[in-house]
Coordinates of N, CA and C in Angstrom, one line a residue:
M1 N 86.8 130.5 106.6 CA 85.9 129.7 107.4 C 85.8 128.3 106.9
E2 N 85.9 128.1 105.6 CA 85.8 126.8 105.0 C 87.0 125.9 105.5
S3 N 88.2 126.5 105.6 CA 89.3 125.7 106.0 C 89.2 125.3 107.5
L4 N 88.6 126.1 108.3 CA 88.4 125.7 109.7 C 87.4 124.6 109.8
A5 N 86.4 124.7 109.0 CA 85.4 123.6 109.0 C 86.0 122.3 108.5
F6 N 86.9 122.4 107.5 CA 87.6 121.2 107.0 C 88.5 120.6 108.1
L7 N 89.2 121.5 108.8 CA 90.1 121.0 109.9 C 89.3 120.3 111.0
V8 N 88.1 120.8 111.4 CA 87.3 120.2 112.4 C 86.8 118.9 111.9
L9 N 86.4 118.8 110.6 CA 85.9 117.6 110.0 C 87.0 116.5 110.1
I10 N 88.3 116.9 109.7 CA 89.4 115.9 109.8 C 89.6 115.5 111.2
L11 N 89.6 116.4 112.2 CA 89.8 116.0 113.6 C 88.8 115.1 114.1
F12 N 87.5 115.4 113.8 CA 86.4 114.5 114.2 C 86.5 113.1 113.5
S13 N 86.9 113.1 112.3 CA 87.0 111.8 111.5 C 88.1 111.0 112.2
I14 N 89.2 111.6 112.5 CA 90.3 110.8 113.1 C 89.8 110.3 114.5
L15 N 89.1 111.2 115.2 CA 88.7 110.9 116.6 C 87.7 109.7 116.5
M16 N 86.8 109.7 115.6 CA 85.8 108.7 115.5 C 86.2 107.4 114.9
L17 N 87.2 107.4 114.0 CA 87.6 106.3 113.2 C 88.9 105.6 113.8
S18 N 89.6 106.2 114.7 CA 90.8 105.6 115.2 C 90.5 104.3 116.0
G19 N 89.5 104.3 116.8 CA 89.2 103.1 117.6 C 88.7 102.0 116.8
P20 N 87.7 102.2 115.9 CA 87.3 101.0 115.0 C 88.4 100.5 114.1
I21 N 89.2 101.4 113.6 CA 90.3 100.9 112.7 C 91.2 100.0 113.5
N22 N 91.6 100.4 114.7 CA 92.5 99.6 115.5 C 91.8 98.3 116.0
I23 N 90.6 98.4 116.3 CA 89.9 97.1 116.7 C 89.9 96.2 115.5
G24 N 89.6 96.7 114.3 CA 89.7 95.8 113.1 C 91.0 95.3 112.8
L25 N 92.1 96.1 113.0 CA 93.4 95.6 112.8 C 93.9 94.6 113.8
T26 N 93.3 94.5 115.0 CA 93.6 93.6 116.0 C 92.7 92.4 116.0
S27 N 91.9 92.2 115.0 CA 91.0 91.1 115.0 C 91.8 89.8 114.7
R28 N 91.3 88.7 115.1 CA 92.0 87.4 115.0 C 92.4 87.1 113.5
K29 N 91.5 87.4 112.6 CA 91.8 87.1 111.2 C 93.0 87.9 110.7
V30 N 93.0 89.2 111.0 CA 94.1 90.1 110.5 C 95.4 89.7 111.2
Q31 N 95.3 89.4 112.5 CA 96.5 89.0 113.2 C 97.1 87.7 112.7
N32 N 96.3 86.7 112.4 CA 96.8 85.5 111.8 C 97.3 85.7 110.4
F33 N 96.6 86.5 109.6 CA 97.1 86.8 108.2 C 98.5 87.5 108.3
A34 N 98.6 88.4 109.2 CA 99.9 89.2 109.3 C 101.0 88.3 109.8
A35 N 100.7 87.3 110.7 CA 101.7 86.4 111.3 C 102.3 85.5 110.2
Q36 N 101.5 85.2 109.2 CA 102.0 84.4 108.1 C 102.9 85.1 107.1
R37 N 102.9 86.4 107.1 CA 103.7 87.2 106.1 C 104.8 87.8 106.9
R38 N 106.0 87.8 106.2 CA 107.2 88.3 106.8 C 107.1 89.8 106.9
G39 N 107.3 90.4 108.0 CA 107.4 91.9 108.1 C 106.1 92.6 108.2
L40 N 105.0 91.9 107.9 CA 103.7 92.5 107.9 C 103.2 92.7 109.4
T41 N 103.6 91.9 110.3 CA 103.2 92.0 111.7 C 103.8 93.3 112.3
A42 N 105.1 93.6 112.0 CA 105.7 94.8 112.5 C 105.1 96.0 111.9
L43 N 104.8 96.0 110.6 CA 104.2 97.1 109.9 C 102.8 97.4 110.5
R44 N 102.0 96.3 110.8 CA 100.7 96.4 111.3 C 100.7 97.0 112.7
R45 N 101.7 96.6 113.5 CA 101.8 97.1 114.9 C 102.2 98.5 114.9
I46 N 103.1 98.9 114.0 CA 103.5 100.4 113.9 C 102.3 101.2 113.5
F47 N 101.5 100.7 112.6 CA 100.3 101.5 112.2 C 99.3 101.6 113.3
I48 N 99.1 100.5 114.0 CA 98.2 100.5 115.1 C 98.6 101.5 116.2
L49 N 99.9 101.5 116.5 CA 100.4 102.4 117.5 C 100.3 103.8 117.1
G50 N 100.6 104.1 115.8 CA 100.5 105.5 115.3 C 99.1 106.0 115.3
V51 N 98.1 105.2 114.9 CA 96.7 105.6 114.8 C 96.2 105.8 116.3
A52 N 96.6 104.9 117.2 CA 96.2 105.0 118.6 C 96.7 106.2 119.2
V53 N 98.0 106.5 119.0 CA 98.6 107.7 119.7 C 97.9 109.0 119.1
I54 N 97.7 109.1 117.8 CA 97.1 110.2 117.2 C 95.7 110.4 117.7
G55 N 94.9 109.3 117.7 CA 93.5 109.3 118.2 C 93.4 109.7 119.7
I56 N 94.3 109.2 120.5 CA 94.3 109.5 121.9 C 94.6 111.0 122.2
F57 N 95.6 111.5 121.5 CA 96.0 112.9 121.7 C 94.9 113.8 121.2
I58 N 94.3 113.5 120.1 CA 93.2 114.4 119.7 C 92.0 114.3 120.7
G59 N 91.8 113.1 121.2 CA 90.8 112.9 122.2 C 91.1 113.7 123.5
I60 N 92.3 113.8 123.9 CA 92.7 114.6 125.1 C 92.5 116.0 124.8
N61 N 92.8 116.5 123.6 CA 92.5 117.9 123.3 C 91.0 118.2 123.4
F62 N 90.2 117.3 122.9 CA 88.8 117.6 123.0 C 88.2 117.5 124.4
M63 N 88.9 116.6 125.2 CA 88.4 116.5 126.6 C 88.7 117.8 127.4
Y64 N 89.8 118.4 127.2 CA 90.2 119.6 127.9 C 89.7 120.9 127.3
A65 N 89.2 120.8 126.1 CA 88.7 122.1 125.5 C 87.3 122.4 126.0
T66 N 86.9 123.6 125.9 CA 85.6 124.0 126.4 C 84.6 123.8 125.3
T67 N 84.2 122.5 125.1 CA 83.3 122.1 124.1 C 82.0 121.5 124.7
S68 N 81.1 121.2 123.9 CA 79.9 120.6 124.4 C 80.1 119.2 124.9
L69 N 79.1 118.5 125.3 CA 79.2 117.1 125.8 C 79.5 116.1 124.7
A70 N 79.0 116.3 123.5 CA 79.1 115.3 122.5 C 80.6 115.0 122.1
P71 N 81.5 116.0 121.9 CA 82.9 115.7 121.6 C 83.6 115.0 122.8
K72 N 83.2 115.4 124.0 CA 83.8 114.7 125.2 C 83.4 113.3 125.2
L73 N 82.1 112.9 124.9 CA 81.7 111.5 124.8 C 82.4 110.8 123.7
F74 N 82.6 111.4 122.6 CA 83.3 110.8 121.5 C 84.7 110.5 121.9
S75 N 85.3 111.4 122.7 CA 86.7 111.2 123.2 C 86.8 110.0 124.1
L76 N 85.8 109.9 124.9 CA 85.8 108.7 125.8 C 85.6 107.4 125.0
I77 N 84.8 107.4 124.0 CA 84.6 106.2 123.2 C 86.0 106.0 122.4
T78 N 86.7 107.0 122.0 CA 88.0 106.8 121.3 C 89.0 106.2 122.3
F79 N 89.0 106.7 123.5 CA 89.9 106.1 124.5 C 89.7 104.7 124.7
A80 N 88.4 104.3 124.9 CA 88.0 103.0 125.2 C 88.4 102.1 124.0
G81 N 88.1 102.5 122.8 CA 88.4 101.7 121.6 C 89.8 101.5 121.4
N82 N 90.6 102.5 121.6 CA 92.1 102.4 121.4 C 92.7 101.6 122.5
F83 N 92.3 101.8 123.7 CA 92.9 101.0 124.8 C 92.5 99.5 124.7
Y84 N 91.3 99.3 124.3 CA 90.9 97.9 124.1 C 91.7 97.2 123.0
A85 N 91.9 97.9 121.9 CA 92.7 97.4 120.7 C 94.1 97.1 121.1
L86 N 94.7 98.1 121.9 CA 96.1 97.9 122.3 C 96.2 96.7 123.3
K87 N 95.2 96.5 124.1 CA 95.2 95.4 125.1 C 95.1 94.1 124.3
R88 N 94.2 94.0 123.3 CA 94.1 92.8 122.4 C 95.4 92.5 121.7
E89 N 96.1 93.5 121.3 CA 97.4 93.3 120.6 C 98.5 92.8 121.5
I90 N 98.5 93.3 122.7 CA 99.5 92.8 123.7 C 99.2 91.4 124.1
K91 N 97.9 91.1 124.3 CA 97.5 89.7 124.6 C 97.9 88.7 123.5
F92 N 97.7 89.2 122.3 CA 98.0 88.3 121.1 C 99.5 88.1 121.0
S93 N 100.3 89.1 121.3 CA 101.8 89.0 121.2 C 102.3 88.1 122.3
K94 N 101.7 88.1 123.4 CA 102.1 87.3 124.5 C 101.8 85.8 124.3
S95 N 100.7 85.5 123.5 CA 100.3 84.2 123.3 C 101.2 83.5 122.2
R96 N 101.9 84.3 121.4 CA 102.8 83.7 120.4 C 104.1 83.4 120.9

């Protein structure tokens, strides 16, 4: 039972932190810092995409599972945060 609780803790942590991590990585300060360093922009974009895909897929699993309302709302918040961060990253790459 402890391992199941640990697994749920990890899933909820990824679910709740993927959006804020990506929003932080797409902030103007981080984008400008990475643009000045060679190769850091590509590494940052790969990390953003990986975290977003993992967060969205975990969110989809919680949306379609027979769970209470709270995990479904967390999933919606995750979708919104990750899509917003990806939109900011695309807008920044088009401006360069």
